[in-house]
Coordinates of C-alpha atoms and ligand atoms in Angstrom, one line a residue:
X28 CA 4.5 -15.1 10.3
X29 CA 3.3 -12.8 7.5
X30 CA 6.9 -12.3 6.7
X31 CA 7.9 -15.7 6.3
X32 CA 4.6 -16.7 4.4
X33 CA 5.1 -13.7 2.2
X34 CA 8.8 -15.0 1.4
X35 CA 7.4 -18.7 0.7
X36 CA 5.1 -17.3 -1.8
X37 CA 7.6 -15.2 -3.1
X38 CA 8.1 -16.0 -7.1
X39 CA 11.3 -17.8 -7.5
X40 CA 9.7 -20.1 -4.7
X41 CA 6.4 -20.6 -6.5
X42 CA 7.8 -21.5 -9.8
X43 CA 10.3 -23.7 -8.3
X44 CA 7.9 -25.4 -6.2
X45 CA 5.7 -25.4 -10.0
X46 CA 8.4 -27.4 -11.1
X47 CA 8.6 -29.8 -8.0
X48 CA 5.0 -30.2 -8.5
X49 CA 5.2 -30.9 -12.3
X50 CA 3.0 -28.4 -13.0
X51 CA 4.8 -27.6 -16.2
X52 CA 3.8 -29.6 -19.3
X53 CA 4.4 -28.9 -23.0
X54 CA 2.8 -28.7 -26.1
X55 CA 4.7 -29.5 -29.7
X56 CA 3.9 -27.3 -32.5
X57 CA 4.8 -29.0 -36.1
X58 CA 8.0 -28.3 -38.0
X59 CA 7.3 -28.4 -41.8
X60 CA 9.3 -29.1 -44.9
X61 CA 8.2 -26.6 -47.5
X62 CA 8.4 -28.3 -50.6
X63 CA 6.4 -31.0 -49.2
X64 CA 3.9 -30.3 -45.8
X65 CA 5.5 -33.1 -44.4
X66 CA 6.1 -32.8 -40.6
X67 CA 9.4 -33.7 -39.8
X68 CA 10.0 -32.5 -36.2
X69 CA 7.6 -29.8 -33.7
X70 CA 8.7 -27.0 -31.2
X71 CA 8.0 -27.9 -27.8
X72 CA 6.6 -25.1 -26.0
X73 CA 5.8 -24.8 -21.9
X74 CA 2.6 -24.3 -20.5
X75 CA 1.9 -23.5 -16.9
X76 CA -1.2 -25.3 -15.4
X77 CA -1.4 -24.2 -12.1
X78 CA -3.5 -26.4 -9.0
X79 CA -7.0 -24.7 -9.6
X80 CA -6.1 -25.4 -12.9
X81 CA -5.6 -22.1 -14.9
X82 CA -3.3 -22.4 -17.5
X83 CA -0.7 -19.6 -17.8
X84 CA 1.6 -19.2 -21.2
X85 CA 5.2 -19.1 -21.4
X86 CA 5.2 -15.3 -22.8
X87 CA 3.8 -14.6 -18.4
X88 CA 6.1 -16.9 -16.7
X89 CA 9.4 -17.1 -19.2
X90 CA 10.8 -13.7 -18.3
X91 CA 10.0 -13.7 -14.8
X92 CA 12.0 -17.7 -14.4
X93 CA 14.3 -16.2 -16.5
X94 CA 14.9 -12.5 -14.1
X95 CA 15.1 -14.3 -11.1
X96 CA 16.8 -17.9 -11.9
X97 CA 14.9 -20.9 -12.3
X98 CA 14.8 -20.6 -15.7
X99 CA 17.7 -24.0 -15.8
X100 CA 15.1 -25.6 -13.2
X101 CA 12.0 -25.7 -16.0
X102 CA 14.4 -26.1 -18.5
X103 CA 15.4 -29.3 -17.0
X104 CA 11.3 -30.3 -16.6
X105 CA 11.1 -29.7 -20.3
X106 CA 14.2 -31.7 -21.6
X107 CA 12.8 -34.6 -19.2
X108 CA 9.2 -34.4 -20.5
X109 CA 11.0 -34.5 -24.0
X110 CA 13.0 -37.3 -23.4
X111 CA 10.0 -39.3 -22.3
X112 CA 7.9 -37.9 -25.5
X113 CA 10.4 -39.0 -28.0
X114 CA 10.3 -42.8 -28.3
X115 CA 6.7 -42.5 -29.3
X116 CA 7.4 -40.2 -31.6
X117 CA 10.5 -41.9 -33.2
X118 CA 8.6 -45.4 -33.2
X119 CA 6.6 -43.5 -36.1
X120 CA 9.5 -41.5 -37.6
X121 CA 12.7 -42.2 -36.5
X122 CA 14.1 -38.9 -38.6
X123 CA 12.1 -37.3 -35.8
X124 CA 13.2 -34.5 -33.8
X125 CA 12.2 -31.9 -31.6
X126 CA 13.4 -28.9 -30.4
X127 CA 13.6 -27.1 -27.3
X128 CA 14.3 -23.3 -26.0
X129 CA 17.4 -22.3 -24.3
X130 CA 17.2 -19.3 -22.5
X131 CA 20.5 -17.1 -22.0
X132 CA 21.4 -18.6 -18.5
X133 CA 21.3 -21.9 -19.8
X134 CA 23.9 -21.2 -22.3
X135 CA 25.9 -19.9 -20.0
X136 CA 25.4 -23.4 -17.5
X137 CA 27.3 -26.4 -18.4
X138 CA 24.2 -28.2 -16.7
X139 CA 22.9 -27.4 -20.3
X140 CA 25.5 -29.6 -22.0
X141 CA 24.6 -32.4 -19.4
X142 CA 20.9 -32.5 -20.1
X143 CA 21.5 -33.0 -23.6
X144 CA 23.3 -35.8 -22.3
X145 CA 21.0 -37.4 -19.9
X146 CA 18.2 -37.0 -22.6
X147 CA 20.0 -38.7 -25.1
X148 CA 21.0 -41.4 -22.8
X149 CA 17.3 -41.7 -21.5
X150 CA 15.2 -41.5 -24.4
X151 CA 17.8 -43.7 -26.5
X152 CA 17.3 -41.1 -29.5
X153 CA 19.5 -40.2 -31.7
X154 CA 21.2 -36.4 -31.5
X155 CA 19.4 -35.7 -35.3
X156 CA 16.3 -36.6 -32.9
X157 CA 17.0 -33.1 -30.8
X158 CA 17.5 -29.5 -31.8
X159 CA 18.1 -26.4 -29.4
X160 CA 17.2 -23.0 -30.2
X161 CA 18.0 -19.5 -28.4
X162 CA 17.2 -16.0 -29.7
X163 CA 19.9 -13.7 -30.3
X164 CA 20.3 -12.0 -26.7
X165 CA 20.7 -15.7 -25.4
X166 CA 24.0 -15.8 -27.9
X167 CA 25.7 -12.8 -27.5
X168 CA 27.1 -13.5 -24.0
X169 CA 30.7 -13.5 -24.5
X170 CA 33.2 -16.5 -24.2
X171 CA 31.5 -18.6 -21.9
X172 CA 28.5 -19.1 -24.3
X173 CA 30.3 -19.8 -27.3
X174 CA 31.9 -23.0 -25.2
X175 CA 28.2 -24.3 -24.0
X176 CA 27.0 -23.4 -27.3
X177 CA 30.4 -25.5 -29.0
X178 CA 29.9 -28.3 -26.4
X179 CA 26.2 -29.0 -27.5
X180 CA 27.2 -28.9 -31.4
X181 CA 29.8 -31.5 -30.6
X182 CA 27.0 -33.3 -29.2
X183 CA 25.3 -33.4 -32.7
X184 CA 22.5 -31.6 -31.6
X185 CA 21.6 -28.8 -34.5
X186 CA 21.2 -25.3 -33.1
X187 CA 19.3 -22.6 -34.8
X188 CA 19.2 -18.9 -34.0
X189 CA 15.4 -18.0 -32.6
X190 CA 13.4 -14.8 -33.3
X191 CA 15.9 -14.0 -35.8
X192 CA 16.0 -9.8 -37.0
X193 CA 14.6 -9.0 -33.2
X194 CA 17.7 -8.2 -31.8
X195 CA 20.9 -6.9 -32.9
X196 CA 22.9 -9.7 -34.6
X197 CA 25.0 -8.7 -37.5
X198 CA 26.0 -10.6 -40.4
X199 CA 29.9 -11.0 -38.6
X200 CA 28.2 -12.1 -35.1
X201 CA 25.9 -15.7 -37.2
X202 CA 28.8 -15.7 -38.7
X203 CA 31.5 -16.3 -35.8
X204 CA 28.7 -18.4 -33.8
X205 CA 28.5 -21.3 -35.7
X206 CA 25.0 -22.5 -36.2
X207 CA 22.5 -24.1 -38.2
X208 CA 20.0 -22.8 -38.6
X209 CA 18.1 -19.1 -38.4
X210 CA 14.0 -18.6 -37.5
X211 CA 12.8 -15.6 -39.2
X212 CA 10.3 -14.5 -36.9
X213 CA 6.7 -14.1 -37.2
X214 CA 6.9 -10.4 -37.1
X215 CA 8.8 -10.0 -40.5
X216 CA 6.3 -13.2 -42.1
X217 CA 3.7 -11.0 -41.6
X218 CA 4.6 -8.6 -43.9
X219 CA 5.0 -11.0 -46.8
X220 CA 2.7 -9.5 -49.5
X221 CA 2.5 -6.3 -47.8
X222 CA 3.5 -3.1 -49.1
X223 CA 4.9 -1.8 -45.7
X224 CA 8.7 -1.0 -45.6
X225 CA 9.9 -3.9 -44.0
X226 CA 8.3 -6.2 -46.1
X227 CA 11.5 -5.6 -47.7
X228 CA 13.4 -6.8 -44.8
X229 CA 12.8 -11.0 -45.4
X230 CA 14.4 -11.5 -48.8
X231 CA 17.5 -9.8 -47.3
X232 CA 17.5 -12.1 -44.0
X233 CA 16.7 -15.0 -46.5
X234 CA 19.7 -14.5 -49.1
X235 CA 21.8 -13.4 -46.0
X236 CA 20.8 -17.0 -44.7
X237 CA 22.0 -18.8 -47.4
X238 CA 25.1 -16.9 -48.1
X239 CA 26.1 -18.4 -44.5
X240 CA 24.2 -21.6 -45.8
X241 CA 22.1 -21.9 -42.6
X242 CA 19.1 -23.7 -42.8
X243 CA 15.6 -21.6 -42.8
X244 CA 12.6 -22.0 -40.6
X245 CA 10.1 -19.3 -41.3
X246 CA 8.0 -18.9 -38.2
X247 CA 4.3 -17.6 -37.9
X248 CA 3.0 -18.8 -41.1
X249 CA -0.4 -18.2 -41.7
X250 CA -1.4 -18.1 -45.1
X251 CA -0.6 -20.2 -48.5
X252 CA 0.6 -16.6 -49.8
X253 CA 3.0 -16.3 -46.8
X254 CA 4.3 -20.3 -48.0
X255 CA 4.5 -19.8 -51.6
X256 CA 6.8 -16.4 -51.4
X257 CA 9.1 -18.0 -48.7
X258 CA 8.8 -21.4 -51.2
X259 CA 9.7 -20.2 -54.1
X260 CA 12.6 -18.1 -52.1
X261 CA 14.3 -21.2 -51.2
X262 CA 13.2 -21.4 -47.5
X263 CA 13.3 -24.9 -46.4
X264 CA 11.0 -25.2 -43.4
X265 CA 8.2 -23.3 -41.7
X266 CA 6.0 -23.4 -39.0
X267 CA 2.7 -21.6 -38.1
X268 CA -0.6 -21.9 -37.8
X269 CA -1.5 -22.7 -41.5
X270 CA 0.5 -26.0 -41.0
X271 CA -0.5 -26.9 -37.6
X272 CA -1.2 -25.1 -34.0
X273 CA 0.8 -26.1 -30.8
X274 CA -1.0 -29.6 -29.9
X275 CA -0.5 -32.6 -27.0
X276 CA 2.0 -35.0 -27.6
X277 CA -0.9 -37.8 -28.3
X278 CA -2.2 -35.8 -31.1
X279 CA 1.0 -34.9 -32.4
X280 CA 1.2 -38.5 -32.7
X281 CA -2.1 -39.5 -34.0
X282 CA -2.1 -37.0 -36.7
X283 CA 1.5 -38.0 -37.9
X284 CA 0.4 -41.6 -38.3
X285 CA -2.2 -40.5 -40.0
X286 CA 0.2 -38.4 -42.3
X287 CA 2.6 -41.2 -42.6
X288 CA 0.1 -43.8 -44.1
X289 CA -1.8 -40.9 -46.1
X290 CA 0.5 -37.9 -46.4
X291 CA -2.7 -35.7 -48.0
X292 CA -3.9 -35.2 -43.9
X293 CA -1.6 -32.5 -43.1
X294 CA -3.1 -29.9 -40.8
X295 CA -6.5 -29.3 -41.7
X296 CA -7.3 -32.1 -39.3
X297 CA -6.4 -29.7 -36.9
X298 CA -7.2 -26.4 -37.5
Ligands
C2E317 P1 8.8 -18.8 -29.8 O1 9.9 -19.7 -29.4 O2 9.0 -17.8 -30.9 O3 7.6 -19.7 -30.1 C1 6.6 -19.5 -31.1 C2 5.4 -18.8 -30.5 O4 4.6 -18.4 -31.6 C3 4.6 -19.8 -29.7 O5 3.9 -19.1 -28.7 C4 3.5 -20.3 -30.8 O6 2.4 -20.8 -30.2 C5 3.3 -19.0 -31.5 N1 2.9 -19.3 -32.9 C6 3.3 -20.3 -33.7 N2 2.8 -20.2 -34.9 C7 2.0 -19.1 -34.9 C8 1.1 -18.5 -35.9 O7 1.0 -19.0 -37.1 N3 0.5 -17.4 -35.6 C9 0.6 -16.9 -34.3 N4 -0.1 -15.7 -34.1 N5 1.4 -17.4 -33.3 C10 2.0 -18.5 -33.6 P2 3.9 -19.6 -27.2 O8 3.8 -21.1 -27.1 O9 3.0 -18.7 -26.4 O10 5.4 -19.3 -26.8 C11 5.8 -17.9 -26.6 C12 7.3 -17.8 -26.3 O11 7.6 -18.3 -25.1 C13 8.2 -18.6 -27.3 O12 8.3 -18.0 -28.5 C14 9.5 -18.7 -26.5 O13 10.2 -17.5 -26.6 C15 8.9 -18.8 -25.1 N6 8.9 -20.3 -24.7 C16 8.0 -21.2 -24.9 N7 8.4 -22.4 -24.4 C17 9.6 -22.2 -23.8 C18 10.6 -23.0 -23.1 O14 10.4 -24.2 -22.9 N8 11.7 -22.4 -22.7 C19 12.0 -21.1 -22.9 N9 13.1 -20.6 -22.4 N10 11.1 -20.3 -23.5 C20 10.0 -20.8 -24.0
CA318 CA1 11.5 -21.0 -30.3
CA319 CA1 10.6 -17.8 -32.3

């Protein structure tokens, strides 16, 4: 008995049955253009709210889904809660989109290629409505990547390079994955205006950027001195908490009404 309860409660079976349960939800953290504040798309990012209701991020659970398989399971959960979020975003933008994380395995699964699919067909968006993103280890699988990775390009969906400077690309490796665009991560943001040594590091990653003419999404940003330098440096979107915090779909939609008929609410209404 203790044996079999022990394997039921094992962790693949928990987050499986999570998922069965629809105990994942997500929240969507605001995409900004630079030059403007304007939101023009949001990150969605998984939460785990378990049944006596404690809610466990995506930094706990991520690995462990992604270590022992189910990782394509909440994947799915999060394309479909996507798919249903998007008309009500697109009713008020229609330039709209939202993006969602791949992990390695799923760019390795042609499932991947079919949930783009499914999404598109179900939420009747448009593939400029949905973007993918995967961090650098999720890219440098070998052959079999490169095809998923192809096969969701041909789809229209854009595909930016997560966490970017983490990891080990080089400049030859974004070169020969074709993408569009690269996330500096927040790690290297935060030393904008600092005098610590690789403070030095984001210009580089920036011109490097645009020598391969990828779109930029500066990630982490949390001050107007952080905005201004990656501004005036010719980065062309950002996210962080000086813009906007992860929020519920429903705000994300009442605050980009509100930024649609008066574009001076930007996200001090929700800081
Ligand atoms: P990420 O993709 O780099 O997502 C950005 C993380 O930075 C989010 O944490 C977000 O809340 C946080 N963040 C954004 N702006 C700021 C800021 O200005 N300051 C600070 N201090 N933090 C900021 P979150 O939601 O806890 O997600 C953590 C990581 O979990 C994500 O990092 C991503 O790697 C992973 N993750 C989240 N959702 C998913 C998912 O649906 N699938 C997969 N495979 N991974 C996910
Ligand atoms: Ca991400
Ligand atoms: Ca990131």
């Amino acid at each position: 008995m203790k044996y079999i309860s022990r394997i039921q409660l094992s962790l693949p079976s928990v987050l499986r049955a999570a998922a069965k349960r629809g105990e994942f939800y997500l929240e969507y953290q605001p995409v900004v253009e630079l030059a403007t504040k304007r939101w023009i798309g949001a990150e969605a990012l998984v939460r785990w709210r378990r049944a006596g209701g404690e809610i466990v991020r995506p930094d706990t659970f991520i690995p462990i889904a992604e270590e022992c398989g189910v990782i394509t399971r909440i994947t799915a959960c999060v394309g479909e809660i996507v798919a249903a979020d998007l008309p009500s975003l697109l009713q008020i933008d229609q330039e709209f989109f939202v993006a969602i994380n791949l992990s390695a395995a799923d760019l390795r699964s042609a499932e991947t290629v079919e949930l783009f699919r499914r999404m598109l067909n179900s939420s009747k968006a448009q593939p400029k409505n949905i973007a993918a993103e995967a961090t650098e280890r999720g890219f440098l699988q070998g052959k079999e990547t490169s095809e998923i990775l192809d096969a969701i390009r041909k789809q229209g969906i854009v595909v930016a390079i997560d966490d970017f400077g983490t990891g080990y690309s080089s400049l030859s490796c974004l070169q020969s994955l074709g993408l569009d665009v690269l996330k500096i991560d927040k790690s290297f943001v935060e030393t904008i205006a600092t005098d610590g040594v690789t403070s030095q590091v984001v210009p580089h990653i920036i011109d490097m950027a645009h020598s391969l003419k990828l779109f930029i999404t500066a990630e982490g940003v949390e001050t107007e001195t952080q905005a201004d330098f990656l501004r005036s440096r010719g980065v062309q979107f950002a996210q962080g908490w000086l813009f906007g915090k992860p929020m519920p779909i429903e705000t994300l939609c009442e605050l980009l009404v509100a930024q649609r008929t008066s574009p001076a609410v930007s996200s001090e209404s929700n800081s």
